[in-house]
Amino acid sequence: MNELKTIREYYRPIQPTVSANDNEISYQESKPNKEIENLIYCFWQLKTQKPLNSDYNYRVVSDGCIDIFFDHKQPTENFVMGFCRKFIQFPIGKDFDFIGIRFLPSAFTHLFGVDAKTLSNQSQELNKILPNFSEWINSKIKPADSFENITKILNEKLIEFSKLQNISYDHRFLDSLNLIFKRNGFLDTEKDLNTGISPRQLRRIFNFYIGTTAKSFSNVVRFQYILNAKPSKQSLKENKLYFDVGFFDQAHFIKNFKTYYGVTPSEAFG
């Protein structure tokens, strides 16, 4: 699993759409145990503090990851969401409590052997993809358990499961992935990813491990780099951070950002 170490070192996939000072909805993340930190970015919980007056539309921004998530009150309702090439918004009701596992890019496929392309741009019932894991959630997660206790159970399960897997790594793929992270997604994937494989092979292995092409994934990495910089509306105007990662003008940057976030940079950072 050390082969995946640089992913965590270079990449921090964030979901910023719930504000920390929202007193009606809370979002929190918990780090995984050391043994699986190169596979799992975090465990997360999104829940209402009290029933809302109207249905909540939750917006998921593009983060390059695959997530397993379930309804804490009804763990039989469990799902997997694949790589998304644009933001996704869906109504989740007035009263909810979801818990999830965010896998670092390529970790889900390395761990479970599932072709990531079959999961892309959608959420599916977990029992259709990983019936055993879905059944395990049904039997082990209790609605009365605290988030802290559930993360402990999930950590133990994933550590035990990962030890049983004989994971094989394609180093040409991992070298390409690391280069994308080191360049913050700003590179010509046809020319710069010269790691000993043809463009056709590159497309095939990125689709298998990530769920999209190297180019499409690089664009999400570049978007996440901007999010991680935590710019303000003012600093974006002054520093023009987007020039550093290959945007030629502000209009091009705004259009691209809106694809991945769902709102303009000034709405997101205002």
PDB file of C-alpha atoms in Angstrom:
ATOM      1  CA  MET A   1       0.000   0.000   0.000  1.00  0.00           C
ATOM      2  CA  ASN A   2       3.046   2.271   0.231  1.00  0.00           C
ATOM      3  CA  GLU A   3       2.774   2.461  -3.555  1.00  0.00           C
ATOM      4  CA  LEU A   4      -0.249   4.746  -3.045  1.00  0.00           C
ATOM      5  CA  LYS A   5       1.482   6.897  -0.422  1.00  0.00           C
ATOM      6  CA  THR A   6       2.161   9.866  -2.695  1.00  0.00           C
ATOM      7  CA  ILE A   7      -1.548  10.234  -3.483  1.00  0.00           C
ATOM      8  CA  ARG A   8      -2.278  11.261   0.107  1.00  0.00           C
ATOM      9  CA  GLU A   9       0.885  13.389   0.231  1.00  0.00           C
ATOM     10  CA  TYR A  10      -0.056  15.415  -2.830  1.00  0.00           C
ATOM     11  CA  TYR A  11      -3.837  15.352  -2.939  1.00  0.00           C
ATOM     12  CA  ARG A  12      -6.526  16.601  -0.574  1.00  0.00           C
ATOM     13  CA  PRO A  13     -10.005  16.047  -2.050  1.00  0.00           C
ATOM     14  CA  ILE A  14     -12.377  18.455  -0.302  1.00  0.00           C
ATOM     15  CA  GLN A  15     -16.155  18.872  -0.255  1.00  0.00           C
ATOM     16  CA  PRO A  16     -16.748  22.487   0.776  1.00  0.00           C
ATOM     17  CA  THR A  17     -20.434  23.046   0.059  1.00  0.00           C
ATOM     18  CA  VAL A  18     -21.744  22.846   3.647  1.00  0.00           C
ATOM     19  CA  SER A  19     -20.587  25.844   5.630  1.00  0.00           C
ATOM     20  CA  ALA A  20     -18.981  25.193   9.023  1.00  0.00           C
ATOM     21  CA  ASN A  21     -21.223  27.799  10.648  1.00  0.00           C
ATOM     22  CA  ASP A  22     -24.469  26.277   9.362  1.00  0.00           C
ATOM     23  CA  ASN A  23     -26.411  25.582  12.558  1.00  0.00           C
ATOM     24  CA  GLU A  24     -29.039  23.438  10.837  1.00  0.00           C
ATOM     25  CA  ILE A  25     -26.751  21.001   9.013  1.00  0.00           C
ATOM     26  CA  SER A  26     -23.418  19.633  10.155  1.00  0.00           C
ATOM     27  CA  TYR A  27     -20.663  18.032   8.102  1.00  0.00           C
ATOM     28  CA  GLN A  28     -17.630  16.413   9.708  1.00  0.00           C
ATOM     29  CA  GLU A  29     -14.717  14.257   8.638  1.00  0.00           C
ATOM     30  CA  SER A  30     -12.653  11.721  10.533  1.00  0.00           C
ATOM     31  CA  LYS A  31      -9.217  10.508   9.458  1.00  0.00           C
ATOM     32  CA  PRO A  32      -8.649   6.774   8.949  1.00  0.00           C
ATOM     33  CA  ASN A  33      -6.181   4.667  10.925  1.00  0.00           C
ATOM     34  CA  LYS A  34      -2.543   4.738   9.799  1.00  0.00           C
ATOM     35  CA  GLU A  35      -2.759   1.252   8.248  1.00  0.00           C
ATOM     36  CA  ILE A  36      -5.280   2.382   5.619  1.00  0.00           C
ATOM     37  CA  GLU A  37      -4.455   6.088   5.246  1.00  0.00           C
ATOM     38  CA  ASN A  38      -3.101   5.506   1.724  1.00  0.00           C
ATOM     39  CA  LEU A  39      -6.448   4.032   0.653  1.00  0.00           C
ATOM     40  CA  ILE A  40      -9.025   6.098   2.535  1.00  0.00           C
ATOM     41  CA  TYR A  41      -9.009   9.887   2.591  1.00  0.00           C
ATOM     42  CA  CYS A  42     -11.640  10.177   5.340  1.00  0.00           C
ATOM     43  CA  PHE A  43     -14.877   8.965   6.857  1.00  0.00           C
ATOM     44  CA  TRP A  44     -17.588  11.632   6.781  1.00  0.00           C
ATOM     45  CA  GLN A  45     -21.002  12.429   8.200  1.00  0.00           C
ATOM     46  CA  LEU A  46     -23.625  14.825   6.825  1.00  0.00           C
ATOM     47  CA  LYS A  47     -26.632  15.303   9.077  1.00  0.00           C
ATOM     48  CA  THR A  48     -29.388  17.683  10.088  1.00  0.00           C
ATOM     49  CA  GLN A  49     -29.279  19.108  13.630  1.00  0.00           C
ATOM     50  CA  LYS A  50     -33.086  19.442  13.520  1.00  0.00           C
ATOM     51  CA  PRO A  51     -35.692  18.839  10.790  1.00  0.00           C
ATOM     52  CA  LEU A  52     -35.525  21.534   8.105  1.00  0.00           C
ATOM     53  CA  ASN A  53     -38.446  23.573   6.799  1.00  0.00           C
ATOM     54  CA  SER A  54     -37.868  22.479   3.207  1.00  0.00           C
ATOM     55  CA  ASP A  55     -36.032  19.737   1.306  1.00  0.00           C
ATOM     56  CA  TYR A  56     -32.272  20.216   1.224  1.00  0.00           C
ATOM     57  CA  ASN A  57     -30.418  20.057  -2.094  1.00  0.00           C
ATOM     58  CA  TYR A  58     -26.970  18.684  -1.398  1.00  0.00           C
ATOM     59  CA  ARG A  59     -24.303  19.649  -3.914  1.00  0.00           C
ATOM     60  CA  VAL A  60     -21.319  17.329  -4.353  1.00  0.00           C
ATOM     61  CA  VAL A  61     -18.351  18.965  -6.087  1.00  0.00           C
ATOM     62  CA  SER A  62     -15.993  16.998  -8.346  1.00  0.00           C
ATOM     63  CA  ASP A  63     -13.195  15.516  -6.222  1.00  0.00           C
ATOM     64  CA  GLY A  64     -11.842  12.597  -8.288  1.00  0.00           C
ATOM     65  CA  CYS A  65     -12.847  10.060  -5.624  1.00  0.00           C
ATOM     66  CA  ILE A  66     -15.231   7.137  -5.198  1.00  0.00           C
ATOM     67  CA  ASP A  67     -17.403   7.058  -2.053  1.00  0.00           C
ATOM     68  CA  ILE A  68     -19.405   4.373  -0.285  1.00  0.00           C
ATOM     69  CA  PHE A  69     -22.172   5.930   1.799  1.00  0.00           C
ATOM     70  CA  PHE A  70     -25.249   4.825   3.764  1.00  0.00           C
ATOM     71  CA  ASP A  71     -28.219   6.141   5.686  1.00  0.00           C
ATOM     72  CA  HIS A  72     -27.257   6.000   9.370  1.00  0.00           C
ATOM     73  CA  LYS A  73     -30.911   5.567  10.418  1.00  0.00           C
ATOM     74  CA  GLN A  74     -31.453   2.831   7.842  1.00  0.00           C
ATOM     75  CA  PRO A  75     -28.101   1.205   6.988  1.00  0.00           C
ATOM     76  CA  THR A  76     -29.773  -1.163   4.487  1.00  0.00           C
ATOM     77  CA  GLU A  77     -29.854   1.938   2.257  1.00  0.00           C
ATOM     78  CA  ASN A  78     -26.212   1.870   1.131  1.00  0.00           C
ATOM     79  CA  PHE A  79     -24.696   3.135  -2.111  1.00  0.00           C
ATOM     80  CA  VAL A  80     -21.506   3.767  -4.048  1.00  0.00           C
ATOM     81  CA  MET A  81     -20.843   6.973  -5.982  1.00  0.00           C
ATOM     82  CA  GLY A  82     -18.258   6.957  -8.753  1.00  0.00           C
ATOM     83  CA  PHE A  83     -16.005   9.615 -10.252  1.00  0.00           C
ATOM     84  CA  CYS A  84     -18.047  12.678 -11.291  1.00  0.00           C
ATOM     85  CA  ARG A  85     -16.854  14.852 -14.135  1.00  0.00           C
ATOM     86  CA  LYS A  86     -19.128  17.700 -12.985  1.00  0.00           C
ATOM     87  CA  PHE A  87     -20.903  18.689  -9.776  1.00  0.00           C
ATOM     88  CA  ILE A  88     -24.010  16.705  -8.801  1.00  0.00           C
ATOM     89  CA  GLN A  89     -26.939  18.080  -6.836  1.00  0.00           C
ATOM     90  CA  PHE A  90     -29.726  15.998  -5.364  1.00  0.00           C
ATOM     91  CA  PRO A  91     -32.542  16.517  -2.851  1.00  0.00           C
ATOM     92  CA  ILE A  92     -32.000  14.541   0.372  1.00  0.00           C
ATOM     93  CA  GLY A  93     -35.100  15.592   2.320  1.00  0.00           C
ATOM     94  CA  LYS A  94     -35.709  17.600   5.490  1.00  0.00           C
ATOM     95  CA  ASP A  95     -34.169  15.184   7.983  1.00  0.00           C
ATOM     96  CA  PHE A  96     -31.095  13.093   7.150  1.00  0.00           C
ATOM     97  CA  ASP A  97     -27.973  11.477   8.525  1.00  0.00           C
ATOM     98  CA  PHE A  98     -25.540  10.038   5.984  1.00  0.00           C
ATOM     99  CA  ILE A  99     -22.190   8.444   6.727  1.00  0.00           C
ATOM    100  CA  GLY A 100     -19.585   7.732   4.062  1.00  0.00           C
ATOM    101  CA  ILE A 101     -16.103   6.479   3.201  1.00  0.00           C
ATOM    102  CA  ARG A 102     -14.133   8.604   0.725  1.00  0.00           C
ATOM    103  CA  PHE A 103     -11.544   6.478  -1.097  1.00  0.00           C
ATOM    104  CA  LEU A 104      -8.478   8.227  -2.493  1.00  0.00           C
ATOM    105  CA  PRO A 105      -8.248   8.184  -6.317  1.00  0.00           C
ATOM    106  CA  SER A 106      -7.713   4.609  -7.626  1.00  0.00           C
ATOM    107  CA  ALA A 107      -7.873   3.080  -4.101  1.00  0.00           C
ATOM    108  CA  PHE A 108     -11.407   1.677  -4.514  1.00  0.00           C
ATOM    109  CA  THR A 109     -10.388  -0.283  -7.614  1.00  0.00           C
ATOM    110  CA  HIS A 110      -7.070  -1.381  -6.098  1.00  0.00           C
ATOM    111  CA  LEU A 111      -8.943  -2.690  -3.059  1.00  0.00           C
ATOM    112  CA  PHE A 112     -12.065  -4.230  -4.616  1.00  0.00           C
ATOM    113  CA  GLY A 113     -11.021  -4.850  -8.233  1.00  0.00           C
ATOM    114  CA  VAL A 114     -14.133  -3.069  -9.574  1.00  0.00           C
ATOM    115  CA  ASP A 115     -13.802  -1.308 -12.941  1.00  0.00           C
ATOM    116  CA  ALA A 116     -14.214   2.363 -11.914  1.00  0.00           C
ATOM    117  CA  LYS A 117     -15.637   3.289 -15.330  1.00  0.00           C
ATOM    118  CA  THR A 118     -18.796   1.277 -14.556  1.00  0.00           C
ATOM    119  CA  LEU A 119     -19.476   3.603 -11.580  1.00  0.00           C
ATOM    120  CA  SER A 120     -18.758   6.981 -13.192  1.00  0.00           C
ATOM    121  CA  ASN A 121     -21.137   9.947 -12.990  1.00  0.00           C
ATOM    122  CA  GLN A 122     -23.752   8.106 -10.942  1.00  0.00           C
ATOM    123  CA  SER A 123     -24.629   6.617  -7.613  1.00  0.00           C
ATOM    124  CA  GLN A 124     -25.653   2.950  -7.490  1.00  0.00           C
ATOM    125  CA  GLU A 125     -26.930   0.565  -4.854  1.00  0.00           C
ATOM    126  CA  LEU A 126     -23.906  -1.001  -3.191  1.00  0.00           C
ATOM    127  CA  ASN A 127     -25.471  -4.484  -3.174  1.00  0.00           C
ATOM    128  CA  LYS A 128     -25.251  -4.521  -6.983  1.00  0.00           C
ATOM    129  CA  ILE A 129     -21.518  -3.746  -6.919  1.00  0.00           C
ATOM    130  CA  LEU A 130     -20.187  -5.220  -3.646  1.00  0.00           C
ATOM    131  CA  PRO A 131     -22.962  -7.478  -2.258  1.00  0.00           C
ATOM    132  CA  ASN A 132     -20.805  -8.805   0.608  1.00  0.00           C
ATOM    133  CA  PHE A 133     -19.750  -5.355   1.794  1.00  0.00           C
ATOM    134  CA  SER A 134     -23.334  -4.114   1.507  1.00  0.00           C
ATOM    135  CA  GLU A 135     -24.530  -7.052   3.609  1.00  0.00           C
ATOM    136  CA  TRP A 136     -21.779  -6.398   6.167  1.00  0.00           C
ATOM    137  CA  ILE A 137     -22.975  -2.756   6.574  1.00  0.00           C
ATOM    138  CA  ASN A 138     -26.562  -4.020   7.006  1.00  0.00           C
ATOM    139  CA  SER A 139     -25.542  -6.404   9.756  1.00  0.00           C
ATOM    140  CA  LYS A 140     -22.875  -4.402  11.637  1.00  0.00           C
ATOM    141  CA  ILE A 141     -23.973  -0.742  11.576  1.00  0.00           C
ATOM    142  CA  LYS A 142     -26.672   0.174  14.077  1.00  0.00           C
ATOM    143  CA  PRO A 143     -28.724   3.406  13.976  1.00  0.00           C
ATOM    144  CA  ALA A 144     -27.943   3.916  17.687  1.00  0.00           C
ATOM    145  CA  ASP A 145     -24.150   3.849  17.107  1.00  0.00           C
ATOM    146  CA  SER A 146     -22.303   7.160  17.291  1.00  0.00           C
ATOM    147  CA  PHE A 147     -20.271   8.425  14.314  1.00  0.00           C
ATOM    148  CA  GLU A 148     -17.120   7.846  16.386  1.00  0.00           C
ATOM    149  CA  ASN A 149     -18.065   4.238  17.034  1.00  0.00           C
ATOM    150  CA  ILE A 150     -19.003   3.642  13.385  1.00  0.00           C
ATOM    151  CA  THR A 151     -15.631   4.984  12.168  1.00  0.00           C
ATOM    152  CA  LYS A 152     -13.953   2.536  14.565  1.00  0.00           C
ATOM    153  CA  ILE A 153     -15.966  -0.372  13.092  1.00  0.00           C
ATOM    154  CA  LEU A 154     -15.247   0.778   9.513  1.00  0.00           C
ATOM    155  CA  ASN A 155     -11.526   1.189  10.236  1.00  0.00           C
ATOM    156  CA  GLU A 156     -11.295  -2.345  11.644  1.00  0.00           C
ATOM    157  CA  LYS A 157     -13.205  -3.860   8.729  1.00  0.00           C
ATOM    158  CA  LEU A 158     -11.169  -2.083   6.040  1.00  0.00           C
ATOM    159  CA  ILE A 159      -7.823  -2.841   7.739  1.00  0.00           C
ATOM    160  CA  GLU A 160      -8.767  -6.533   7.962  1.00  0.00           C
ATOM    161  CA  PHE A 161     -10.048  -6.579   4.358  1.00  0.00           C
ATOM    162  CA  SER A 162      -6.966  -4.814   2.933  1.00  0.00           C
ATOM    163  CA  LYS A 163      -4.640  -7.317   4.627  1.00  0.00           C
ATOM    164  CA  LEU A 164      -6.414 -10.163   2.814  1.00  0.00           C
ATOM    165  CA  GLN A 165      -6.004  -8.557  -0.619  1.00  0.00           C
ATOM    166  CA  ASN A 166      -3.055  -9.262  -2.827  1.00  0.00           C
ATOM    167  CA  ILE A 167      -2.998  -5.857  -4.521  1.00  0.00           C
ATOM    168  CA  SER A 168      -0.969  -5.564  -7.723  1.00  0.00           C
ATOM    169  CA  TYR A 169       0.160  -2.119  -8.866  1.00  0.00           C
ATOM    170  CA  ASP A 170       0.717  -0.845 -12.390  1.00  0.00           C
ATOM    171  CA  HIS A 171       3.665   1.490 -11.860  1.00  0.00           C
ATOM    172  CA  ARG A 172       3.218   3.155 -15.241  1.00  0.00           C
ATOM    173  CA  PHE A 173      -0.244   4.217 -14.080  1.00  0.00           C
ATOM    174  CA  LEU A 174       0.987   5.332 -10.633  1.00  0.00           C
ATOM    175  CA  ASP A 175       3.870   7.310 -12.179  1.00  0.00           C
ATOM    176  CA  SER A 176       1.365   9.110 -14.415  1.00  0.00           C
ATOM    177  CA  LEU A 177      -0.926   9.767 -11.462  1.00  0.00           C
ATOM    178  CA  ASN A 178       1.901  11.181  -9.347  1.00  0.00           C
ATOM    179  CA  LEU A 179       2.964  13.486 -12.167  1.00  0.00           C
ATOM    180  CA  ILE A 180      -0.591  14.859 -12.416  1.00  0.00           C
ATOM    181  CA  PHE A 181      -0.603  15.592  -8.648  1.00  0.00           C
ATOM    182  CA  LYS A 182       2.852  17.171  -8.668  1.00  0.00           C
ATOM    183  CA  ARG A 183       1.790  19.504 -11.494  1.00  0.00           C
ATOM    184  CA  ASN A 184      -1.555  20.300  -9.783  1.00  0.00           C
ATOM    185  CA  GLY A 185      -3.356  18.966 -12.841  1.00  0.00           C
ATOM    186  CA  PHE A 186      -1.680  21.480 -15.169  1.00  0.00           C
ATOM    187  CA  LEU A 187      -0.009  19.426 -17.926  1.00  0.00           C
ATOM    188  CA  ASP A 188      -0.501  18.108 -21.432  1.00  0.00           C
ATOM    189  CA  THR A 189      -1.553  14.519 -20.759  1.00  0.00           C
ATOM    190  CA  GLU A 190      -0.694  13.431 -24.331  1.00  0.00           C
ATOM    191  CA  LYS A 191       2.908  14.731 -24.172  1.00  0.00           C
ATOM    192  CA  ASP A 192       3.865  14.993 -20.497  1.00  0.00           C
ATOM    193  CA  LEU A 193       2.712  11.581 -19.254  1.00  0.00           C
ATOM    194  CA  ASN A 194       5.561   9.814 -20.983  1.00  0.00           C
ATOM    195  CA  THR A 195       5.681   6.814 -18.622  1.00  0.00           C
ATOM    196  CA  GLY A 196       6.149   4.064 -21.169  1.00  0.00           C
ATOM    197  CA  ILE A 197       2.582   3.547 -22.330  1.00  0.00           C
ATOM    198  CA  SER A 198       0.690   4.543 -25.453  1.00  0.00           C
ATOM    199  CA  PRO A 199      -2.153   7.121 -25.298  1.00  0.00           C
ATOM    200  CA  ARG A 200      -4.610   4.260 -25.873  1.00  0.00           C
ATOM    201  CA  GLN A 201      -3.233   2.222 -22.941  1.00  0.00           C
ATOM    202  CA  LEU A 202      -3.211   5.352 -20.786  1.00  0.00           C
ATOM    203  CA  ARG A 203      -6.902   5.932 -21.535  1.00  0.00           C
ATOM    204  CA  ARG A 204      -7.730   2.332 -20.742  1.00  0.00           C
ATOM    205  CA  ILE A 205      -5.928   2.185 -17.368  1.00  0.00           C
ATOM    206  CA  PHE A 206      -7.206   5.588 -16.214  1.00  0.00           C
ATOM    207  CA  ASN A 207     -10.761   4.555 -17.074  1.00  0.00           C
ATOM    208  CA  PHE A 208     -10.260   1.317 -15.119  1.00  0.00           C
ATOM    209  CA  TYR A 209      -8.648   2.790 -11.980  1.00  0.00           C
ATOM    210  CA  ILE A 210     -10.175   6.296 -11.851  1.00  0.00           C
ATOM    211  CA  GLY A 211     -13.295   6.092 -14.017  1.00  0.00           C
ATOM    212  CA  THR A 212     -12.307   8.696 -16.600  1.00  0.00           C
ATOM    213  CA  THR A 213      -9.446   9.760 -18.885  1.00  0.00           C
ATOM    214  CA  ALA A 214      -6.154  11.219 -17.608  1.00  0.00           C
ATOM    215  CA  LYS A 215      -7.112  14.580 -19.113  1.00  0.00           C
ATOM    216  CA  SER A 216     -10.525  14.715 -17.463  1.00  0.00           C
ATOM    217  CA  PHE A 217      -9.012  13.639 -14.114  1.00  0.00           C
ATOM    218  CA  SER A 218      -6.258  16.297 -14.407  1.00  0.00           C
ATOM    219  CA  ASN A 219      -8.939  18.965 -14.803  1.00  0.00           C
ATOM    220  CA  VAL A 220     -10.550  17.874 -11.520  1.00  0.00           C
ATOM    221  CA  VAL A 221      -7.134  17.895  -9.774  1.00  0.00           C
ATOM    222  CA  ARG A 222      -6.589  21.438 -11.042  1.00  0.00           C
ATOM    223  CA  PHE A 223     -10.035  22.474  -9.725  1.00  0.00           C
ATOM    224  CA  GLN A 224      -9.283  20.916  -6.317  1.00  0.00           C
ATOM    225  CA  TYR A 225      -5.938  22.750  -6.234  1.00  0.00           C
ATOM    226  CA  ILE A 226      -7.830  26.062  -6.492  1.00  0.00           C
ATOM    227  CA  LEU A 227     -10.236  24.956  -3.698  1.00  0.00           C
ATOM    228  CA  ASN A 228      -7.336  23.934  -1.458  1.00  0.00           C
ATOM    229  CA  ALA A 229      -5.726  27.351  -1.911  1.00  0.00           C
ATOM    230  CA  LYS A 230      -8.843  28.782  -0.176  1.00  0.00           C
ATOM    231  CA  PRO A 231      -8.816  31.991  -2.193  1.00  0.00           C
ATOM    232  CA  SER A 232     -11.119  34.870  -1.343  1.00  0.00           C
ATOM    233  CA  LYS A 233     -13.088  36.783  -3.949  1.00  0.00           C
ATOM    234  CA  GLN A 234     -10.541  39.581  -3.514  1.00  0.00           C
ATOM    235  CA  SER A 235      -7.405  37.427  -3.747  1.00  0.00           C
ATOM    236  CA  LEU A 236      -8.689  35.708  -6.906  1.00  0.00           C
ATOM    237  CA  LYS A 237      -8.978  39.139  -8.510  1.00  0.00           C
ATOM    238  CA  GLU A 238      -5.569  40.300  -7.295  1.00  0.00           C
ATOM    239  CA  ASN A 239      -3.379  37.188  -7.484  1.00  0.00           C
ATOM    240  CA  LYS A 240      -5.128  35.556 -10.434  1.00  0.00           C
ATOM    241  CA  LEU A 241      -4.177  32.112  -9.072  1.00  0.00           C
ATOM    242  CA  TYR A 242      -5.881  30.507 -12.067  1.00  0.00           C
ATOM    243  CA  PHE A 243      -3.081  31.684 -14.401  1.00  0.00           C
ATOM    244  CA  ASP A 244      -0.664  29.424 -12.466  1.00  0.00           C
ATOM    245  CA  VAL A 245      -2.595  26.342 -13.559  1.00  0.00           C
ATOM    246  CA  GLY A 246      -3.069  27.176 -17.198  1.00  0.00           C
ATOM    247  CA  PHE A 247      -6.229  29.254 -17.497  1.00  0.00           C
ATOM    248  CA  PHE A 248      -5.720  31.908 -20.150  1.00  0.00           C
ATOM    249  CA  ASP A 249      -8.405  34.298 -18.963  1.00  0.00           C
ATOM    250  CA  GLN A 250     -10.944  34.814 -16.208  1.00  0.00           C
ATOM    251  CA  ALA A 251     -13.971  33.863 -18.331  1.00  0.00           C
ATOM    252  CA  HIS A 252     -12.464  30.455 -19.171  1.00  0.00           C
ATOM    253  CA  PHE A 253     -11.659  29.879 -15.479  1.00  0.00           C
ATOM    254  CA  ILE A 254     -15.170  30.863 -14.263  1.00  0.00           C
ATOM    255  CA  LYS A 255     -16.870  28.570 -16.785  1.00  0.00           C
ATOM    256  CA  ASN A 256     -14.605  25.647 -15.825  1.00  0.00           C
ATOM    257  CA  PHE A 257     -15.054  26.245 -12.082  1.00  0.00           C
ATOM    258  CA  LYS A 258     -18.845  26.341 -12.416  1.00  0.00           C
ATOM    259  CA  THR A 259     -18.807  22.932 -14.141  1.00  0.00           C
ATOM    260  CA  TYR A 260     -17.138  21.340 -11.102  1.00  0.00           C
ATOM    261  CA  TYR A 261     -18.711  23.348  -8.258  1.00  0.00           C
ATOM    262  CA  GLY A 262     -22.122  24.375  -9.578  1.00  0.00           C
ATOM    263  CA  VAL A 263     -21.690  28.081  -8.776  1.00  0.00           C
ATOM    264  CA  THR A 264     -19.228  30.797  -9.815  1.00  0.00           C
ATOM    265  CA  PRO A 265     -15.974  31.384  -7.825  1.00  0.00           C
ATOM    266  CA  SER A 266     -17.341  34.643  -6.383  1.00  0.00           C
ATOM    267  CA  GLU A 267     -20.440  32.803  -5.086  1.00  0.00           C
ATOM    268  CA  ALA A 268     -18.312  29.972  -3.693  1.00  0.00           C
ATOM    269  CA  PHE A 269     -15.701  32.174  -2.033  1.00  0.00           C
ATOM    270  CA  GLY A 270     -17.850  35.222  -1.300  1.00  0.00           C
TER     271      GLY A 270
END
